Coordinates of N, CA, C and O in Angstrom, one line a residue:
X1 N 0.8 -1.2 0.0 CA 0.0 0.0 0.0 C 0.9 1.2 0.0 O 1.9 1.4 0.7
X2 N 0.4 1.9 -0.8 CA 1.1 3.3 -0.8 C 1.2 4.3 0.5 O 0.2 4.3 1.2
X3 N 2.2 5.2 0.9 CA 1.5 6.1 1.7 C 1.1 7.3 2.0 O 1.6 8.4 2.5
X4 N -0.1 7.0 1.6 CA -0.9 8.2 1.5 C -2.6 8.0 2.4 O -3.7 7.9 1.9
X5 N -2.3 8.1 3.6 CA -3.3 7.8 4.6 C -4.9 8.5 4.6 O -5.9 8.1 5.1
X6 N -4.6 9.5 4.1 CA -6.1 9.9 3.9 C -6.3 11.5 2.6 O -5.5 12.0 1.9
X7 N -7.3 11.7 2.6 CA -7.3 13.1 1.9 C -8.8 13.5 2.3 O -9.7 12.9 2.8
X8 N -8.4 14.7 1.8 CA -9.3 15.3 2.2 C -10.0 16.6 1.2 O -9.1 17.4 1.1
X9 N -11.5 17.1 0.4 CA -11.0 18.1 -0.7 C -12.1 19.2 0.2 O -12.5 18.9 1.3
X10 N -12.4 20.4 -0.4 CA -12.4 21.5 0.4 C -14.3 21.4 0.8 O -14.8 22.3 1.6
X11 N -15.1 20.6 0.3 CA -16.0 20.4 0.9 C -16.2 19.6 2.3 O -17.1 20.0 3.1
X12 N -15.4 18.7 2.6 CA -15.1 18.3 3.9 C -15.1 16.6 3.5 O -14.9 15.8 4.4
X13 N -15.3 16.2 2.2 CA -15.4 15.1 2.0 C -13.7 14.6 1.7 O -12.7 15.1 1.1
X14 N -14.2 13.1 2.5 CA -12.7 12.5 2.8 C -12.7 11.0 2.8 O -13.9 10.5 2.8
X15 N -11.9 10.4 2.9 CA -11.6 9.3 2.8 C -10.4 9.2 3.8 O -9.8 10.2 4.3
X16 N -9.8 7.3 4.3 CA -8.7 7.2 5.2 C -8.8 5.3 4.7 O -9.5 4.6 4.1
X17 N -7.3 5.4 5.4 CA -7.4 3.8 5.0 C -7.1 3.7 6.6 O -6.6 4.5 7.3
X18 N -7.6 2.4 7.0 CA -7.0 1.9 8.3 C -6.1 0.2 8.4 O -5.2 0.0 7.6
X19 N -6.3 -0.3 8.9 CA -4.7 -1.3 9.2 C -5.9 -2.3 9.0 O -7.0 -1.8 9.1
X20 N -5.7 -3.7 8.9 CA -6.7 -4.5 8.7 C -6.0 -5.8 8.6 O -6.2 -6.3 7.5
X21 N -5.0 -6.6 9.5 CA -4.4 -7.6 9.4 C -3.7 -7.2 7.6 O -3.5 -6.0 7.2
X22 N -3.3 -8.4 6.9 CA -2.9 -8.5 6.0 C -3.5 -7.5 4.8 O -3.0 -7.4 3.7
X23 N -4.6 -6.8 5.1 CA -5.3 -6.5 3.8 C -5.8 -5.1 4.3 O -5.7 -4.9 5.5
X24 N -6.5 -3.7 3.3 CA -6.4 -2.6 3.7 C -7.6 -2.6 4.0 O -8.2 -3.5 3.5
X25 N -8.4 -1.6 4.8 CA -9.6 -1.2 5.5 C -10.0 0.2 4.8 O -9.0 0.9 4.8
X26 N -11.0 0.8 4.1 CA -11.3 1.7 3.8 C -12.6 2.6 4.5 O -13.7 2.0 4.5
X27 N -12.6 3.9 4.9 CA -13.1 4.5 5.5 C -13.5 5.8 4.8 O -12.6 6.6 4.6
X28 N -14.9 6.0 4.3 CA -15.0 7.0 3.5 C -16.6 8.0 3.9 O -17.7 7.5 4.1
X29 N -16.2 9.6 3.8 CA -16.7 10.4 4.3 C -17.6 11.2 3.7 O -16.9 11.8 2.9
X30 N -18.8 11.6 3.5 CA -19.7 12.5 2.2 C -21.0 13.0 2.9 O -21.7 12.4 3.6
X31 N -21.2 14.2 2.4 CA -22.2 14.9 2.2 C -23.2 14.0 1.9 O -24.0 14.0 2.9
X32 N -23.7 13.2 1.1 CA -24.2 12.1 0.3 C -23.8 10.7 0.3 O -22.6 10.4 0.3
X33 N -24.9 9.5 0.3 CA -24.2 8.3 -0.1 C -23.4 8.7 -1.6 O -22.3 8.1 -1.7
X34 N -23.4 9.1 -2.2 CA -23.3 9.0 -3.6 C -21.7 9.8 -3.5 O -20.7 9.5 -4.2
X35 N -21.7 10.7 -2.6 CA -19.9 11.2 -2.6 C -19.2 11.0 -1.7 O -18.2 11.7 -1.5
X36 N -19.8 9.6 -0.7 CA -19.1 8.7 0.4 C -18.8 7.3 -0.7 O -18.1 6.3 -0.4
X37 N -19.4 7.3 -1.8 CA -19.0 6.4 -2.6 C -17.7 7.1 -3.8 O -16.7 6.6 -4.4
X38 N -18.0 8.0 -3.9 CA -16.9 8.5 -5.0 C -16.0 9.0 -3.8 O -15.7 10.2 -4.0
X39 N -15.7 8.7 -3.0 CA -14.6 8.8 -2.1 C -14.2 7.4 -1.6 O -13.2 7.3 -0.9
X40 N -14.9 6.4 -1.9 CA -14.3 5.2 -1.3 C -13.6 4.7 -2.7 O -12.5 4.1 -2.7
X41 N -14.2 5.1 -3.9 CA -13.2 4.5 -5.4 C -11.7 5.4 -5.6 O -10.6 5.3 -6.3
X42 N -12.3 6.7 -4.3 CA -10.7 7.1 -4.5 C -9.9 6.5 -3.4 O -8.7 6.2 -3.5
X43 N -10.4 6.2 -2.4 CA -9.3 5.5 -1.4 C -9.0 4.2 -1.8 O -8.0 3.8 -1.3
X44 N -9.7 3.4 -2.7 CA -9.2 2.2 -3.4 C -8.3 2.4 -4.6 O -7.3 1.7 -4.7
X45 N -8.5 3.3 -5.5 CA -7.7 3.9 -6.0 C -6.0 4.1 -5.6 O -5.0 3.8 -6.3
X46 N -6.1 4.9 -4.1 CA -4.9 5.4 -3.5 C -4.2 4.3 -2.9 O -3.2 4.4 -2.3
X47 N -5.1 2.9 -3.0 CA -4.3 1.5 -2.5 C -3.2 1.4 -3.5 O -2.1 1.3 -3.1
X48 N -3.4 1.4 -4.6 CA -2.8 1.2 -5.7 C -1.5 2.4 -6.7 O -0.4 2.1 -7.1
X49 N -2.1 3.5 -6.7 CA -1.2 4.4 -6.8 C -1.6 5.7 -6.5 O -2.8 5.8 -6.2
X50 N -0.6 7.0 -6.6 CA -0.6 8.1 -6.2 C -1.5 8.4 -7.2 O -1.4 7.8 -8.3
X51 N -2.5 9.3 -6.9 CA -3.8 10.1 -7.3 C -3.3 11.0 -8.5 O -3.7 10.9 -9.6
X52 N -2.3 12.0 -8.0 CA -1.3 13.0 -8.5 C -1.2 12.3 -10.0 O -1.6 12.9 -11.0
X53 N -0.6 11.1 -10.0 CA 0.1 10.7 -11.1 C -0.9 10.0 -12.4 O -0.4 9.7 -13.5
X54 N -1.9 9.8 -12.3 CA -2.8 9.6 -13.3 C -4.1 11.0 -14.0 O -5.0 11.6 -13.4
X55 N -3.9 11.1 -15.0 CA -4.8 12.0 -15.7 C -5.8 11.7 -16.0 O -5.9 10.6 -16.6
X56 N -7.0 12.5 -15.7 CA -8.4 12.1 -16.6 C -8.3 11.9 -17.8 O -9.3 12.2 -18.3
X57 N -7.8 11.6 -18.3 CA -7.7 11.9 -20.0 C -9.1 10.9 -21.0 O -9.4 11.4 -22.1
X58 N -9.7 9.6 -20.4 CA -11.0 8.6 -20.8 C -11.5 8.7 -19.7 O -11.0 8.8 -18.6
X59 N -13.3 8.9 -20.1 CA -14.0 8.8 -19.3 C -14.5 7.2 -19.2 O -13.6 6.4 -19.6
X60 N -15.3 6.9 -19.0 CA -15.2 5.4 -18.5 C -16.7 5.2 -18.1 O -16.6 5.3 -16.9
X61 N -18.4 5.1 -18.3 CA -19.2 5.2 -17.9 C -19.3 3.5 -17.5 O -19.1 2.5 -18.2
X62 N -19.9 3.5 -15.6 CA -20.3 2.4 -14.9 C -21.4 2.5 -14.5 O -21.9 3.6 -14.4
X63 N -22.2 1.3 -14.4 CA -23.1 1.0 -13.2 C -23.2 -0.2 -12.8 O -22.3 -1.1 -13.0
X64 N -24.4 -0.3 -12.1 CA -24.6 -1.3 -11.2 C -25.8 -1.2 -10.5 O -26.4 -0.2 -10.4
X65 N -26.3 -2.6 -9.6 CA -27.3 -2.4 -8.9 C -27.1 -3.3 -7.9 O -26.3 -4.2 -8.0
X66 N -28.3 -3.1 -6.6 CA -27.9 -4.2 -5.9 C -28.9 -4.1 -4.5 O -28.8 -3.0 -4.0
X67 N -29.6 -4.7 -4.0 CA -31.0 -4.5 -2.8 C -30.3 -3.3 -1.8 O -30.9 -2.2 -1.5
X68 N -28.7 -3.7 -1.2 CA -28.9 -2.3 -0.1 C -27.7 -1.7 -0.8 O -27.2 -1.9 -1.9
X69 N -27.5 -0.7 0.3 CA -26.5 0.0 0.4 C -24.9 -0.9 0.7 O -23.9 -1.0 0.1
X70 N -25.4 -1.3 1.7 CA -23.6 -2.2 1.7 C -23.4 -3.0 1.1 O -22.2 -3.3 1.3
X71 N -24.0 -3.8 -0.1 CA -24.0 -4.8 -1.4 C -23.5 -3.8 -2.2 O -22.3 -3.9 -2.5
X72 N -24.6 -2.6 -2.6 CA -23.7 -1.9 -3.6 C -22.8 -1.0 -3.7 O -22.4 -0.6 -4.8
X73 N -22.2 -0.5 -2.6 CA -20.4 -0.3 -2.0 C -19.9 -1.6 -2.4 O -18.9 -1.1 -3.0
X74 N -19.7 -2.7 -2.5 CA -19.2 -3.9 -2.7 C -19.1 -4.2 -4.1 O -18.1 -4.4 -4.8
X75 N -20.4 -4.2 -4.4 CA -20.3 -3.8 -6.1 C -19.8 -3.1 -6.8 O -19.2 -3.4 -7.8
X76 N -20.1 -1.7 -6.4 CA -19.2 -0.5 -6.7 C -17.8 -0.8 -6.9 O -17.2 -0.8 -8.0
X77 N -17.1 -1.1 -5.8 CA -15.8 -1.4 -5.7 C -15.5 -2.4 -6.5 O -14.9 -2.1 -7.5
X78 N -15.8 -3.5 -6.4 CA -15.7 -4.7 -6.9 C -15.5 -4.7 -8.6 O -14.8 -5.3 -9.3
X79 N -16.7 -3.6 -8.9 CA -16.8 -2.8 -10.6 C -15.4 -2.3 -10.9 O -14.9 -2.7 -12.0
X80 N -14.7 -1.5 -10.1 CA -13.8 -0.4 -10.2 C -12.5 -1.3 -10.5 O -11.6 -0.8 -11.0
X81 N -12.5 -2.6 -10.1 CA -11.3 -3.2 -9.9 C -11.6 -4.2 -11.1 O -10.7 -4.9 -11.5
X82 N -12.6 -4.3 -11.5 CA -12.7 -5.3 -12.3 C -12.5 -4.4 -13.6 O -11.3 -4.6 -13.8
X83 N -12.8 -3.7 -14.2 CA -12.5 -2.5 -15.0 C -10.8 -2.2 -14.9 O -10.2 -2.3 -16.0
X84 N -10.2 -1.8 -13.9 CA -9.2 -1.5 -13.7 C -8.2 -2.7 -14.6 O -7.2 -2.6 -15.3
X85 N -9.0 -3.6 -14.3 CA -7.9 -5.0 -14.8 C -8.3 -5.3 -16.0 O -7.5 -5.8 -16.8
X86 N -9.5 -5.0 -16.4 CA -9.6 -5.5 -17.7 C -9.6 -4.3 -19.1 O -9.2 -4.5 -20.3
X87 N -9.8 -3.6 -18.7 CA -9.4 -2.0 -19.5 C -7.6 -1.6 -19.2 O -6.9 -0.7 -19.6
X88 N -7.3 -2.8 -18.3 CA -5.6 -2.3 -18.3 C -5.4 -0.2 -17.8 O -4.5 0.5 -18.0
X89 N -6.5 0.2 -17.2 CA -6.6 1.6 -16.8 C -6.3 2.0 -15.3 O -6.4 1.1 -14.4
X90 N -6.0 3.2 -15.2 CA -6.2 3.9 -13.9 C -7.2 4.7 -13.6 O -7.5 5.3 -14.6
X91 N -7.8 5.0 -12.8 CA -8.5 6.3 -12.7 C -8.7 7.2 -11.5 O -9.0 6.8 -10.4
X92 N -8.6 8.0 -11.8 CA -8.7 9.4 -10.3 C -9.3 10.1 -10.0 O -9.0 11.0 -9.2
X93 N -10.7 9.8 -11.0 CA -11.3 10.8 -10.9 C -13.0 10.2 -11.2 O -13.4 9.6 -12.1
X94 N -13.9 10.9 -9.9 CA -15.0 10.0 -10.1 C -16.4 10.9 -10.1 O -16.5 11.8 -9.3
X95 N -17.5 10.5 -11.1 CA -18.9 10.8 -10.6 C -19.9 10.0 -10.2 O -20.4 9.3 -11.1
X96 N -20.4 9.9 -9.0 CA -21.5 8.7 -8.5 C -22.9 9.6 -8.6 O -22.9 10.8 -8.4
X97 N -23.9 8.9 -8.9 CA -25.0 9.5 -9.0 C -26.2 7.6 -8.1 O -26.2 6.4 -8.5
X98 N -26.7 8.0 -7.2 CA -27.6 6.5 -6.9 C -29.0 7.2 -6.6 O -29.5 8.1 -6.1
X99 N -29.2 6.6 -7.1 CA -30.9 6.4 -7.4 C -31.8 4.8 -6.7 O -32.0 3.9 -7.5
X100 N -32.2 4.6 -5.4 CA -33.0 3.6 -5.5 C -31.6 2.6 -5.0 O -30.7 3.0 -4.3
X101 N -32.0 1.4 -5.6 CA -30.4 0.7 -5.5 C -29.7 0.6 -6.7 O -29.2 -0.5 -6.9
X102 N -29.5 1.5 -7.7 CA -28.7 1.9 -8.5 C -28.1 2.8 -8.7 O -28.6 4.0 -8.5
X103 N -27.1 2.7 -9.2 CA -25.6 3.1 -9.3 C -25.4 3.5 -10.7 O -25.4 2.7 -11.6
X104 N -25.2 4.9 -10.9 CA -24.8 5.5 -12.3 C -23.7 6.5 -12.1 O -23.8 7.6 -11.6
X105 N -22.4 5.5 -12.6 CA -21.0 6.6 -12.1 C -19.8 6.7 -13.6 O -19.5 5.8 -14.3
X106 N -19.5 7.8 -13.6 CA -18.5 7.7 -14.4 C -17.1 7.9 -13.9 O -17.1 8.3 -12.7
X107 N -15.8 7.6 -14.4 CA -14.6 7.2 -14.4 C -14.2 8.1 -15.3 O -14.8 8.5 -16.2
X108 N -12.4 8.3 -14.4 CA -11.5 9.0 -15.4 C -10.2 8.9 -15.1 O -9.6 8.9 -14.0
X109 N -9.8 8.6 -16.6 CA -8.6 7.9 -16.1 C -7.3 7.6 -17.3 O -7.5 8.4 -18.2
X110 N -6.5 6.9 -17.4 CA -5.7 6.5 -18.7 C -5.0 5.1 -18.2 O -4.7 4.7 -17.1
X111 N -4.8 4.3 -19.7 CA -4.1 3.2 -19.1 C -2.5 3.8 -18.6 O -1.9 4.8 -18.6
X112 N -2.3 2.4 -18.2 CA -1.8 2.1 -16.6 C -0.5 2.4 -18.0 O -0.4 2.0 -19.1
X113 N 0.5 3.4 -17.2 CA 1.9 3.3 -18.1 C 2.9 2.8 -16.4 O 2.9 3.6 -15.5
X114 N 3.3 1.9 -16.4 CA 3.6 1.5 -15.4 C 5.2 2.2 -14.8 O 5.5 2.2 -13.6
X115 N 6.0 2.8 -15.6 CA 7.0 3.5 -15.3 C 6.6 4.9 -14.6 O 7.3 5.6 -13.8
X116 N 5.1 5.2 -15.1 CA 4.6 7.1 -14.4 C 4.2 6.4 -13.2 O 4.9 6.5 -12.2
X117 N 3.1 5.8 -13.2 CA 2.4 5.3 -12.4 C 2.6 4.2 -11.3 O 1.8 3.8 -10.5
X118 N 3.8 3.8 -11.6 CA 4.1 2.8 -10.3 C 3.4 1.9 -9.6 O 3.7 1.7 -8.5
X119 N 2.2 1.3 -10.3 CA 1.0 0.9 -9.2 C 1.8 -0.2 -8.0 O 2.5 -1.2 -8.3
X120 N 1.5 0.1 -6.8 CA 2.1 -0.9 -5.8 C 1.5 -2.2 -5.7 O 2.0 -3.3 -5.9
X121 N 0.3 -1.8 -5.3 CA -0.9 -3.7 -5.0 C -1.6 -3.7 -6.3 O -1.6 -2.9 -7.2
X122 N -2.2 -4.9 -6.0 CA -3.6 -5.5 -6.9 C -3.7 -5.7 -6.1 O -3.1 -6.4 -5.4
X123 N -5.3 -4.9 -5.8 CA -6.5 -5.5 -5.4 C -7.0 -6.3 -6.0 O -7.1 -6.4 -7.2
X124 N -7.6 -7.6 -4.8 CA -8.3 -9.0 -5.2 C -9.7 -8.4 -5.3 O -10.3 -8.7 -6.3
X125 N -10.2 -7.5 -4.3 CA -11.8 -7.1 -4.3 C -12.3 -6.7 -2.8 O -11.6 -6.9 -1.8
X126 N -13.2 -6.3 -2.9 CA -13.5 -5.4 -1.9 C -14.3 -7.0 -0.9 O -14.5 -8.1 -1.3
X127 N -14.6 -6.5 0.2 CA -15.1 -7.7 1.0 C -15.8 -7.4 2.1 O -15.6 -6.3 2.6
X128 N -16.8 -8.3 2.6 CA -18.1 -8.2 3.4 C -17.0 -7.3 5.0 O -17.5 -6.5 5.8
X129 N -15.7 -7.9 5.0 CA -15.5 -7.4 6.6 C -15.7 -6.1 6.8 O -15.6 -5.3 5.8
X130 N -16.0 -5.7 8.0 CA -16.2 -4.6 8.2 C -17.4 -3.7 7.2 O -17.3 -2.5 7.3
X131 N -18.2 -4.1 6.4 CA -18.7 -3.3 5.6 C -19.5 -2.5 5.9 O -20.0 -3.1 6.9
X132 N -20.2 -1.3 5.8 CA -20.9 -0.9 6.4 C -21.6 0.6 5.4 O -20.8 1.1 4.6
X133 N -22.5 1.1 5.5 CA -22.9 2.1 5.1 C -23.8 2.6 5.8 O -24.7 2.0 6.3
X134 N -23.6 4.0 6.1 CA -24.4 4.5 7.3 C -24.6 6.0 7.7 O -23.5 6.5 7.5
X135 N -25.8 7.0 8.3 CA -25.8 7.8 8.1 C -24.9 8.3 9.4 O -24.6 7.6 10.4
X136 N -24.5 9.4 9.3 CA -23.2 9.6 11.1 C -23.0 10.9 10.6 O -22.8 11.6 9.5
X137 N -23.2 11.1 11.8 CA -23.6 13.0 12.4 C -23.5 14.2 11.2 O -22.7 15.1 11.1
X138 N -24.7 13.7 10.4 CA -25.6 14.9 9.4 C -24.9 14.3 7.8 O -25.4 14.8 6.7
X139 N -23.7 13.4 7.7 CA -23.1 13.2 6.9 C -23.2 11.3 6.5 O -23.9 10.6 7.3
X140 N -22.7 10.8 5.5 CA -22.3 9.7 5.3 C -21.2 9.1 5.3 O -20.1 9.6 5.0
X141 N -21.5 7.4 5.9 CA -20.1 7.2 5.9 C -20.0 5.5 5.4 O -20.8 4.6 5.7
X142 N -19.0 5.5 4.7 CA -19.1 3.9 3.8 C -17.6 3.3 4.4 O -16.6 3.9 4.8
X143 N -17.8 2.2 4.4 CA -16.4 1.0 4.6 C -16.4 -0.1 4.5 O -17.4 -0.8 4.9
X144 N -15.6 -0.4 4.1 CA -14.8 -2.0 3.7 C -13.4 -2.3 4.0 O -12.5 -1.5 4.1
X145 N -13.3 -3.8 4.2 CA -11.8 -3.9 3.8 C -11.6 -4.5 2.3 O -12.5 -5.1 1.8
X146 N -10.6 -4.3 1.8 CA -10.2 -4.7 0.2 C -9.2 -5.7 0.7 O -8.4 -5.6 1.7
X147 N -9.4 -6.8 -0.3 CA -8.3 -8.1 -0.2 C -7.0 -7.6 -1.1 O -7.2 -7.5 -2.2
X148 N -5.7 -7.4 -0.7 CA -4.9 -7.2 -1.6 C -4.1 -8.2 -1.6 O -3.1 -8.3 -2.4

């Protein structure tokens, strides 16, 4: 894992990673489910490489669907990493839009040039521990651990 422990952008939405035996914990912060989720694809993102170093340059349109909220954090993530490996891409940059139990997000990003971008882990996939989605003091807050 890289080290880059948390961020934070000027609305107050944030993300963190925490320690999780062998594998990383992600903790993510929003105004909305929908930008506690486009904050947890950046802290999964930031498992893998510095933010800084990939450009929007392709957008990337995703979805998904799924009965709750902690299924489709799971999905979500699970989408992002599955894409990542099979588009051979990075991305740093996100729009989530949820409706109901659907998920309509776009991606931005460029393939993976591995000399700029350095990616450290592969993520295996996001996973049931710790999962959680939840409303907490006026704001949202989403988490998992990722298998790396």
């Amino acid at each position: 894992m890289l080290p880059e422990p948390t961020h934070e952008d000027a609305e107050g939405a944030h993300w963190e990673h925490f320690s999780h035996a062998a594998d990383v914990g992600i903790r993510c912060f929003g105004s909305s489910v929908a930008q506690a989720f486009e904050q947890a694809a950046l802290a999964l993102s930031a498992v893998v490489f510095y933010l800084d170093t990939v450009q929007a340059r392709q957008r990337v349109v995703l979805n998904c669907e799924a009965p709750d909220a902690e299924s489709l954090l799971m999905d979500w993530l699970n989408k992002l990493i599955f894409e990542m490996s099979t588009r051979k891409m990075l991305f740093s940059r996100y729009a989530v839009e949820i409706e109901g139990g659907r998920l309509h997000a776009q991606a931005w990003g460029e393939p993976i040039d591995r000399t700029r971008h350095e990616p450290a882990v592969e993520i295996k996939g996001a996973t049931c521990t710790e999962l959680c989605v939840r409303n907490q003091d006026g704001g949202w807050m989403a988490q998992t651990v990722l298998d790396v």
